[in-house]
Short mmCIF file of C-alpha atoms and ligand atoms in Angstrom, two decimals:
data_model
loop_
_atom_site.label_atom_id
_atom_site.label_comp_id
_atom_site.label_asym_id
_atom_site.label_seq_id
_atom_site.Cartn_x
_atom_site.Cartn_y
_atom_site.Cartn_z
CA MET A 81 -15.98 29.44 4.97
CA THR A 82 -14.31 26.72 6.75
CA ALA A 83 -11.09 25.71 6.25
CA ASN A 84 -10.13 22.06 6.35
CA LEU A 85 -6.37 22.16 8.11
CA LEU A 86 -6.13 18.79 6.40
CA GLU A 87 -5.26 20.34 3.59
CA PHE A 88 -2.11 22.19 4.67
CA ASP A 89 1.39 20.96 4.77
CA LEU A 90 3.29 23.59 7.76
CA GLU A 91 3.74 26.68 4.91
CA GLY A 92 0.09 26.60 4.16
CA LEU A 93 -0.93 26.45 7.66
CA SER A 94 1.55 28.95 8.91
CA GLY A 95 -0.41 31.57 5.80
CA PHE A 96 -3.59 30.57 7.49
CA CYS A 97 -2.71 31.63 10.87
CA GLU A 98 -1.15 34.48 9.61
CA GLU A 99 -5.17 35.62 7.60
CA LEU A 100 -5.91 34.97 11.38
CA GLY A 101 -4.07 37.56 12.83
CA GLU A 102 -1.73 34.85 14.46
CA ARG A 103 1.90 34.47 14.64
CA ARG A 104 3.46 32.02 12.77
CA PHE A 105 4.57 29.79 15.18
CA ARG A 106 1.41 28.88 15.76
CA ALA A 107 1.28 26.75 12.96
CA THR A 108 3.78 24.84 14.50
CA GLN A 109 1.72 24.20 17.69
CA LEU A 110 -1.33 22.92 15.62
CA PHE A 111 0.00 21.37 12.95
CA ARG A 112 1.44 18.56 15.39
CA TRP A 113 -1.82 18.80 17.75
CA ILE A 114 -3.40 17.26 14.28
CA HIS A 115 -0.32 14.97 12.78
CA GLN A 116 1.83 13.82 16.19
CA ARG A 117 -1.43 13.89 18.52
CA GLY A 118 -3.87 12.79 15.82
CA ALA A 119 -6.39 16.07 17.58
CA SER A 120 -9.48 16.73 15.63
CA ASP A 121 -11.23 19.27 18.21
CA PHE A 122 -9.67 22.38 19.10
CA ASP A 123 -10.72 22.05 22.84
CA GLN A 124 -8.02 19.52 23.20
CA MET A 125 -5.21 21.94 22.28
CA SER A 126 -4.48 23.36 25.95
CA ASP A 127 -1.61 24.91 25.25
CA LEU A 128 -3.17 27.15 22.65
CA ALA A 129 -4.58 30.32 24.12
CA ARG A 130 -8.97 30.01 24.75
CA SER A 131 -9.28 32.99 22.33
CA LEU A 132 -7.50 31.50 19.49
CA ARG A 133 -9.25 28.24 20.15
CA GLU A 134 -12.93 30.31 19.81
CA LYS A 135 -11.36 31.87 16.57
CA LEU A 136 -10.02 28.33 15.08
CA LYS A 137 -13.66 26.61 16.17
CA THR A 138 -15.34 29.48 13.51
CA ARG A 139 -13.25 29.55 10.77
CA ALA A 140 -11.58 25.80 10.44
CA CYS A 141 -11.99 23.00 11.32
CA ILE A 142 -10.03 19.14 10.69
CA GLN A 143 -11.97 16.72 8.96
CA GLY A 144 -11.18 13.21 8.09
CA ILE A 145 -12.84 11.01 4.88
CA PRO A 146 -16.03 8.66 6.55
CA VAL A 147 -14.76 5.34 7.12
CA ILE A 148 -16.67 2.50 5.16
CA SER A 149 -15.34 -0.39 6.53
CA GLN A 150 -12.03 -1.76 7.72
CA HIS A 151 -11.11 -4.93 7.23
CA GLU A 152 -8.42 -6.89 9.01
CA SER A 153 -6.41 -10.10 7.68
CA ALA A 154 -5.12 -12.85 9.87
CA ASP A 155 -1.69 -11.68 9.04
CA GLY A 156 -2.16 -8.24 10.68
CA THR A 157 -2.79 -6.31 7.33
CA ILE A 158 -5.35 -3.51 7.84
CA LYS A 159 -7.57 -2.06 4.88
CA TRP A 160 -9.92 0.59 4.54
CA LEU A 161 -12.18 1.77 2.41
CA PHE A 162 -12.81 5.60 2.62
CA ASP A 163 -16.18 7.37 1.05
CA VAL A 164 -14.72 10.60 -1.06
CA GLY A 165 -18.17 10.98 -1.81
CA HIS A 166 -20.37 11.47 -5.29
CA GLY A 167 -20.40 7.14 -4.86
CA ASP A 168 -16.41 7.54 -5.05
CA ALA A 169 -14.10 5.41 -2.45
CA VAL A 170 -10.76 5.13 -2.01
CA GLU A 171 -8.60 2.66 0.00
CA ALA A 172 -5.85 2.49 2.03
CA VAL A 173 -3.81 -0.59 3.00
CA PHE A 174 -1.99 -1.14 6.37
CA ILE A 175 1.01 -4.04 5.96
CA PRO A 176 2.80 -4.75 9.74
CA GLU A 177 6.21 -6.09 9.06
CA ASP A 178 8.82 -6.94 11.69
CA ASP A 179 10.98 -3.61 11.33
CA ARG A 180 8.59 -1.25 9.52
CA GLY A 181 4.66 -1.05 9.18
CA THR A 182 4.18 0.04 5.46
CA LEU A 183 0.73 2.42 4.78
CA CYS A 184 -0.08 2.24 1.06
CA ILE A 185 -2.76 5.07 0.24
CA SER A 186 -4.79 6.41 -2.66
CA SER A 187 -3.70 9.54 -4.78
CA GLN A 188 -7.09 9.61 -7.24
CA ALA A 189 -10.45 8.05 -7.21
CA GLY A 190 -9.89 6.06 -10.02
CA CYS A 191 -7.19 6.65 -12.80
CA ALA A 192 -6.98 8.03 -16.20
CA VAL A 193 -4.17 6.19 -17.50
CA GLY A 194 -6.19 2.48 -18.00
CA CYS A 195 -3.40 0.47 -18.06
CA ARG A 196 -5.07 -3.28 -19.21
CA PHE A 197 -4.09 -5.25 -15.87
CA CYS A 198 -5.27 -2.92 -13.64
CA SER A 199 -8.83 -2.67 -12.30
CA THR A 200 -8.78 0.77 -11.03
CA GLY A 201 -7.77 1.62 -14.66
CA HIS A 202 -10.71 -0.16 -15.87
CA GLN A 203 -13.40 1.78 -13.78
CA GLY A 204 -11.59 5.23 -15.79
CA PHE A 205 -10.92 8.21 -13.72
CA SER A 206 -13.56 10.17 -11.63
CA ARG A 207 -11.59 13.10 -9.61
CA ASN A 208 -7.94 13.91 -8.29
CA LEU A 209 -8.21 13.42 -4.47
CA THR A 210 -7.17 16.95 -2.40
CA THR A 211 -4.06 16.85 -0.22
CA GLY A 212 -6.39 16.66 2.65
CA GLU A 213 -8.21 13.58 1.78
CA ILE A 214 -4.51 11.95 0.75
CA VAL A 215 -3.33 13.27 3.95
CA ALA A 216 -6.49 11.74 5.54
CA GLN A 217 -5.41 8.35 4.71
CA LEU A 218 -2.39 8.64 6.99
CA TRP A 219 -3.72 10.87 9.89
CA HIS A 220 -6.69 8.41 10.29
CA ALA A 221 -4.44 4.63 10.52
CA GLU A 222 -1.36 6.28 11.95
CA HIS A 223 -3.88 7.56 15.27
CA PHE A 224 -6.14 4.18 15.10
CA LEU A 225 -3.19 2.09 15.07
CA ARG A 226 -1.79 4.00 17.89
CA CYS A 227 -4.77 3.81 19.56
CA ARG A 228 -5.44 0.27 18.67
CA MET A 229 -1.83 -0.68 20.44
CA GLY A 230 -1.76 1.76 23.17
CA THR A 231 1.26 3.40 22.15
CA GLU A 232 2.28 7.31 21.60
CA SER A 233 5.04 6.66 19.42
CA ARG A 234 4.82 6.32 15.31
CA VAL A 235 3.72 2.91 13.75
CA ILE A 236 3.75 3.83 10.61
CA SER A 237 7.25 4.00 9.09
CA ASN A 238 6.83 3.79 5.32
CA VAL A 239 4.57 5.28 2.80
CA VAL A 240 3.54 4.25 -0.80
CA MET A 241 1.83 5.87 -2.97
CA MET A 242 0.68 2.29 -4.47
CA GLY A 243 -3.33 2.51 -4.03
CA MET A 244 -5.86 3.66 -6.66
CA GLY A 245 -4.42 6.38 -8.74
CA GLU A 246 -1.73 7.86 -10.93
CA PRO A 247 0.05 10.28 -8.63
CA LEU A 248 2.02 12.24 -10.74
CA GLN A 249 -1.47 13.08 -12.62
CA ASN A 250 -2.18 14.66 -9.36
CA PHE A 251 0.80 16.54 -8.47
CA ALA A 252 -0.55 19.89 -7.08
CA ALA A 253 -2.49 18.44 -4.13
CA LEU A 254 0.71 15.28 -3.85
CA LEU A 255 3.16 17.81 -2.97
CA PRO A 256 1.92 19.10 -0.06
CA ALA A 257 1.25 15.79 0.95
CA LEU A 258 4.60 15.06 0.85
CA ARG A 259 5.61 17.65 2.93
CA VAL A 260 3.37 16.49 5.46
CA MET A 261 4.63 12.98 5.31
CA LEU A 262 8.26 14.52 5.63
CA ASP A 263 7.78 17.20 7.96
CA ASP A 264 9.46 16.57 11.43
CA HIS A 265 6.16 18.52 13.00
CA GLY A 266 4.63 16.29 11.33
CA TYR A 267 4.67 12.67 10.20
CA GLY A 268 8.55 12.88 10.40
CA LEU A 269 9.49 10.37 7.83
CA SER A 270 12.51 10.07 5.55
CA ARG A 271 12.35 10.50 2.10
CA ARG A 272 13.60 7.04 1.63
CA ARG A 273 10.51 5.62 3.29
CA VAL A 274 8.28 7.81 1.32
CA THR A 275 7.28 6.33 -2.04
CA VAL A 276 6.16 7.65 -5.42
CA SER A 277 5.43 4.63 -7.50
CA THR A 278 4.35 5.97 -11.14
CA SER A 279 3.15 4.85 -14.36
CA GLY A 280 5.57 6.84 -16.02
CA VAL A 281 4.86 11.05 -16.27
CA VAL A 282 7.70 11.97 -17.54
CA PRO A 283 8.26 16.05 -16.99
CA MET A 284 6.39 15.15 -13.91
CA ILE A 285 9.49 12.47 -12.90
CA ASP A 286 11.58 15.89 -13.03
CA ARG A 287 9.11 18.28 -11.31
CA LEU A 288 9.40 15.60 -8.42
CA ALA A 289 12.80 15.43 -8.05
CA GLN A 290 13.23 19.01 -8.46
CA ASP A 291 10.37 19.79 -5.47
CA CYS A 292 10.12 16.99 -3.14
CA PRO A 293 13.02 14.15 -4.32
CA VAL A 294 11.40 10.75 -2.44
CA ALA A 295 11.95 7.58 -3.42
CA LEU A 296 10.81 6.44 -6.92
CA ALA A 297 9.72 3.37 -8.28
CA VAL A 298 8.46 3.27 -11.49
CA SER A 299 5.99 0.62 -13.46
CA LEU A 300 7.81 -1.03 -16.39
CA HIS A 301 5.70 -3.83 -17.12
CA ALA A 302 7.36 -4.29 -20.84
CA PRO A 303 10.63 -3.93 -22.19
CA THR A 304 9.84 -2.96 -25.24
CA ASP A 305 7.38 -0.06 -26.69
CA ALA A 306 5.45 -2.01 -29.35
CA LEU A 307 4.11 -4.24 -25.85
CA ARG A 308 4.40 -1.37 -23.20
CA ASP A 309 2.09 0.68 -25.49
CA ASN A 310 -0.10 -1.90 -24.79
CA LEU A 311 -0.23 -2.40 -21.66
CA VAL A 312 0.13 1.16 -20.23
CA PRO A 313 -1.68 3.57 -22.78
CA LEU A 314 0.44 6.58 -21.20
CA ASN A 315 3.65 4.89 -23.32
CA ARG A 316 2.42 6.26 -26.53
CA LYS A 317 3.14 9.74 -24.96
CA TYR A 318 6.12 9.07 -23.14
CA PRO A 319 7.90 6.03 -24.49
CA LEU A 320 10.49 3.67 -22.82
CA ALA A 321 13.30 5.69 -24.14
CA GLU A 322 12.68 9.17 -22.08
CA LEU A 323 11.14 7.16 -19.07
CA LEU A 324 14.54 5.61 -18.53
CA GLU A 325 16.27 8.75 -19.11
CA ALA A 326 13.70 10.63 -16.71
CA CYS A 327 14.43 7.84 -14.23
CA SER A 328 18.74 8.55 -14.74
CA ARG A 329 18.15 12.06 -14.02
CA TYR A 330 16.02 11.48 -11.03
CA LEU A 331 18.94 9.67 -9.44
CA ALA A 332 20.93 12.84 -8.96
CA HIS A 333 18.06 13.65 -6.48
CA ALA A 334 16.88 10.67 -5.10
CA PRO A 335 17.40 9.81 -1.35
CA ARG A 336 18.19 6.20 -2.81
CA ASP A 337 20.53 5.57 -4.97
CA PHE A 338 18.35 3.21 -7.28
CA ILE A 339 14.78 3.41 -9.10
CA THR A 340 12.73 0.80 -7.99
CA PHE A 341 10.89 -1.44 -11.60
CA GLU A 342 7.85 -2.49 -10.73
CA TYR A 343 6.75 -5.50 -13.33
CA CYS A 344 2.90 -7.14 -13.16
CA MET A 345 3.35 -10.71 -14.24
CA LEU A 346 0.95 -11.30 -16.83
CA ASP A 347 0.62 -15.22 -18.02
CA GLY A 348 1.88 -15.54 -21.55
CA VAL A 349 1.95 -11.55 -22.15
CA ASN A 350 5.45 -10.35 -20.49
CA ASP A 351 6.83 -12.95 -18.62
CA GLN A 352 8.80 -15.33 -20.74
CA PRO A 353 12.81 -15.58 -20.80
CA GLU A 354 12.94 -13.11 -23.72
CA HIS A 355 11.04 -10.60 -21.90
CA ALA A 356 13.99 -10.69 -19.46
CA LYS A 357 16.32 -10.84 -21.52
CA GLN A 358 15.32 -7.56 -23.14
CA LEU A 359 14.95 -5.98 -20.12
CA VAL A 360 18.33 -6.55 -19.11
CA ASP A 361 19.63 -4.62 -22.31
CA LEU A 362 17.19 -2.14 -22.06
CA VAL A 363 18.43 -0.77 -18.50
CA ARG A 364 22.30 -1.78 -19.30
CA GLN A 365 21.97 0.65 -22.38
CA GLN A 366 21.19 3.45 -19.97
CA ALA A 367 23.14 6.42 -19.19
CA GLY A 368 25.53 6.45 -22.06
CA GLY A 369 25.87 2.43 -21.64
CA LYS A 370 26.87 2.74 -17.88
CA GLY A 371 23.35 1.07 -16.96
CA ILE A 372 20.66 2.79 -14.87
CA ARG A 373 21.12 1.68 -10.88
CA CYS A 374 17.92 -0.17 -10.40
CA LYS A 375 16.17 -2.99 -9.04
CA PHE A 376 13.19 -5.22 -10.22
CA ASN A 377 10.09 -5.70 -8.13
CA LEU A 378 8.36 -8.80 -10.03
CA ILE A 379 4.46 -8.52 -8.72
CA PRO A 380 2.36 -11.44 -9.32
CA PHE A 381 -0.91 -10.16 -11.53
CA ASN A 382 -4.02 -9.78 -9.07
CA PRO A 383 -6.71 -11.37 -11.90
CA PHE A 384 -10.04 -9.38 -12.32
CA PRO A 385 -12.76 -10.81 -14.56
CA GLN A 386 -12.76 -7.82 -17.26
CA SER A 387 -8.90 -7.95 -17.86
CA GLY A 388 -9.26 -10.83 -19.97
CA LEU A 389 -4.89 -11.62 -18.31
CA LEU A 390 -4.41 -14.47 -16.02
CA ARG A 391 -1.20 -14.35 -13.33
CA SER A 392 1.81 -16.10 -14.48
CA PRO A 393 2.82 -19.47 -13.18
CA GLN A 394 4.67 -19.07 -10.17
CA PRO A 395 7.90 -21.41 -12.58
CA SER A 396 7.66 -18.11 -15.14
CA ILE A 397 8.30 -16.04 -12.08
CA LEU A 398 11.05 -17.34 -10.95
CA THR A 399 12.93 -18.10 -14.00
CA PHE A 400 12.81 -14.57 -15.03
CA ALA A 401 13.45 -13.74 -11.66
CA ARG A 402 16.62 -15.75 -12.23
CA ILE A 403 17.94 -14.08 -15.28
CA LEU A 404 17.41 -10.98 -14.16
CA ASN A 405 19.39 -11.77 -10.87
CA GLU A 406 21.77 -13.79 -12.76
CA ALA A 407 22.35 -10.24 -14.85
CA GLY A 408 23.43 -8.49 -11.86
CA LEU A 409 20.14 -6.81 -11.25
CA VAL A 410 19.00 -7.22 -7.55
CA THR A 411 14.90 -8.79 -8.67
CA THR A 412 12.42 -9.46 -5.61
CA ILE A 413 9.18 -11.35 -6.10
CA ARG A 414 6.49 -9.24 -4.35
CA LYS A 415 4.94 -11.30 -1.43
CA THR A 416 1.54 -12.18 -1.29
CA ARG A 417 -0.38 -10.24 2.30
CA GLY A 418 -3.70 -9.79 3.36
CA ASP A 419 -5.13 -12.34 0.87
CA ASP A 420 -8.41 -12.96 3.33
CA ILE A 421 -9.28 -9.29 2.93
CA ASP A 422 -8.80 -8.49 -0.42
CA ALA A 423 -6.26 -5.98 0.13
CA ALA A 424 -5.19 -4.74 -3.25
CA CYS A 425 -5.85 -2.95 -6.05
CA GLY A 426 -9.14 -0.86 -5.90
CA GLN A 427 -11.68 -3.43 -6.85
CA LEU A 428 -13.73 -2.97 -3.68
CA ALA A 429 -13.37 1.04 -4.46
CA GLY A 430 -14.99 0.47 -8.02
CA ASP A 431 -17.81 -1.83 -6.56
CA VAL A 432 -18.84 1.36 -4.64
CA ARG A 433 -18.61 3.48 -7.73
CA ASP A 434 -21.52 0.73 -9.27
CA ARG A 435 -23.40 2.44 -6.21
CA THR A 436 -23.97 -1.37 -5.72
CA GLY A 437 -24.51 -2.79 -2.17
CA ILE A 438 -21.48 -3.25 -0.28
CA ALA A 439 -22.24 -6.17 1.54
CA GLU A 440 -23.68 -7.93 -1.45
CA ARG A 441 -20.75 -7.12 -3.55
CA MET A 442 -18.05 -7.77 -0.49
CA ALA A 443 -19.60 -10.99 -0.79
CA GLN A 444 -18.15 -11.78 -3.94
CA ARG A 445 -14.98 -10.46 -3.49
CA ARG A 446 -12.02 -12.39 -4.88
CA THR A 447 -8.50 -13.29 -3.71
CA ILE A 448 -6.72 -10.65 -4.25
CA MET A 449 -2.87 -9.91 -3.53
CA LEU A 450 -1.20 -7.20 -1.49
CA LYS A 451 1.26 -5.33 -2.82
CA THR A 452 4.28 -4.84 -0.61
CA VAL A 453 7.48 -3.08 -1.08
CA GLN A 454 10.99 -3.32 0.11
N1 LIG B 1317 -0.26 4.48 -10.69
C1 LIG B 1317 0.69 4.40 -9.93
C2 LIG B 1317 0.11 3.92 -8.66
C3 LIG B 1317 -0.57 3.29 -8.36
S1 LIG B 1317 -0.57 1.19 -8.61
C4 LIG B 1317 1.48 3.44 -10.88
O1 LIG B 1317 0.91 2.71 -11.87
O2 LIG B 1317 2.83 2.98 -10.58
C5 LIG B 1317 0.20 0.66 -7.71
C6 LIG B 1317 1.33 -0.64 -8.74
O3 LIG B 1317 0.00 -1.74 -8.39
C7 LIG B 1317 1.92 -0.32 -10.15
O4 LIG B 1317 3.01 -1.16 -10.47
C8 LIG B 1317 0.83 -1.01 -10.60
O5 LIG B 1317 1.16 -1.40 -11.80
C9 LIG B 1317 0.17 -2.39 -9.98
N2 LIG B 1317 -0.86 -3.26 -10.38
C10 LIG B 1317 -1.87 -2.58 -10.74
N3 LIG B 1317 -2.96 -3.57 -10.69
C11 LIG B 1317 -2.21 -4.86 -10.57
C12 LIG B 1317 -2.96 -5.85 -10.66
N4 LIG B 1317 -4.29 -5.98 -11.21
N5 LIG B 1317 -2.38 -6.64 -10.09
C13 LIG B 1317 -0.80 -6.58 -9.69
N6 LIG B 1317 -0.14 -5.55 -9.76
C14 LIG B 1317 -1.15 -4.44 -10.48
FE1 LIG B 1318 -3.40 3.70 -13.05
FE2 LIG B 1318 -1.50 3.29 -12.22
FE3 LIG B 1318 -3.68 1.29 -12.56
FE4 LIG B 1318 -1.91 2.03 -14.57
S1 LIG B 1318 -1.51 0.89 -12.70
S2 LIG B 1318 -4.29 2.41 -14.27
S3 LIG B 1318 -1.41 4.40 -13.82
S4 LIG B 1318 -3.68 2.95 -10.82
#
C-alpha cells in the first residue's frame, strides 16, 4: 500500500522510515523537503540516496487535494475550494495583513453540531478530514503563495481552525496536523499563532490542553443556556457553566493568557444591551468570582437564506461592544474581508455537495463576510 506522507507528523514519519528499514533521522530530511520546500516528487530530494528515493517511489507518495477553484479578492484575500471526493468540498482562505498572513482551514466536510446561524451546520455532517487533508490545505497554500511571491521565506504566519467543521470532534486527525504546523522542521509556527476554534466540546478542550495547547477560541454566541441551547445545540450536552470551567482550566496551559470568545451578532436574537450585560456577569462569575481572562470578538452574522436570521445593524453591534469594553472586557469587531469572492463559511462548498454545477452556483453567490482573527 502507498502511504501519503502528508498524513504523518514527524514522529509518524520516523516510524514509517523505520518500517522501510531506514534510520529515523531520514524522516527529518524528508519532512523538511515536504513541508519547508513543498516537494511532491522524491526525485527533487537531492540529498537522499537514490536507492532510498526509489524505495520511496514504490511505497509512498506526497499527495495534496485537488483544487476545484481559487478566487482572489481585490483586498488580497484568496480562497481555495478543495475536492475531498464523493461530492464533498472544503475550503481554506488566506487573509494577508500588514504584519501577518493568516490561513483559515477546515477540519471536516460538513459539521454535526448544526448551529442555527452556520451554513456548514445546515449542510449536515459528511465526514472527518484526515490529517493529510487538513495539512494539505496549508501545504498547498504556503507553497502556492511562496511561488507567487517569488520568495523562499514563510508567508503564512498564523493558522486558524475556523473553516468548515468542528475541529474538536475530529481530534485524532487534528492532533498530528497541529504538530506538523508547530514542528520546527515543518511550518515552525508558534503555539500562539495556531488557533483552534470550538463550539465547546468540553472533554476535548481538556485533551487539547494536555496534548497540544495552542491558542483557543470558543464560539459563545449567547449569555444564557436557554438561548445557547437554541443556537448551538451542543450546549445541551455541555452547558455554559461547564464550558467556562473548561476555559478556566485551559488557561493554565494556554500559550496566551486569555481565551477568545467569538460572538456572532444576530439581529434581535442575541444582540441586545441586556445580552451584553448578562455576558459581563457570566465571565465575571468565573474562577470563584475572579473572572476569566478573555477577549471578545464580535462577528457580524454572514446571512444565508435557510437560516431565517439577519445580521445585527451596525449601531447595535457598536453599542454591544461599548458595554463589554466599558466593563473592562477587551472587545473587537471582526473586519469584513474578501467580500467580492465569498470568502467565508462553507457556502460554496455546500453547493458542491448539492452536486449542482459549480459555475452556475458561483454565479448566484452571495456577499459573504470573512472571519479574521487577532
Ligand atoms: N466549529 C468551530 C470552528 C468553525 S466555525 C466553531 O464553531 O468554533 C468558525 C467561526 O465562524 C465560529 O465562531 C462560528 O460561530 C462562526 N460562524 C459560523 N457561521 C457563521 C455565519 N454565518 N456568520 C458569522 N460567523 C459564523
Ligand atoms: Fe459546526 Fe462551528 Fe458551524 Fe457550529 S459554527 S455548525 S460547530 S462549523
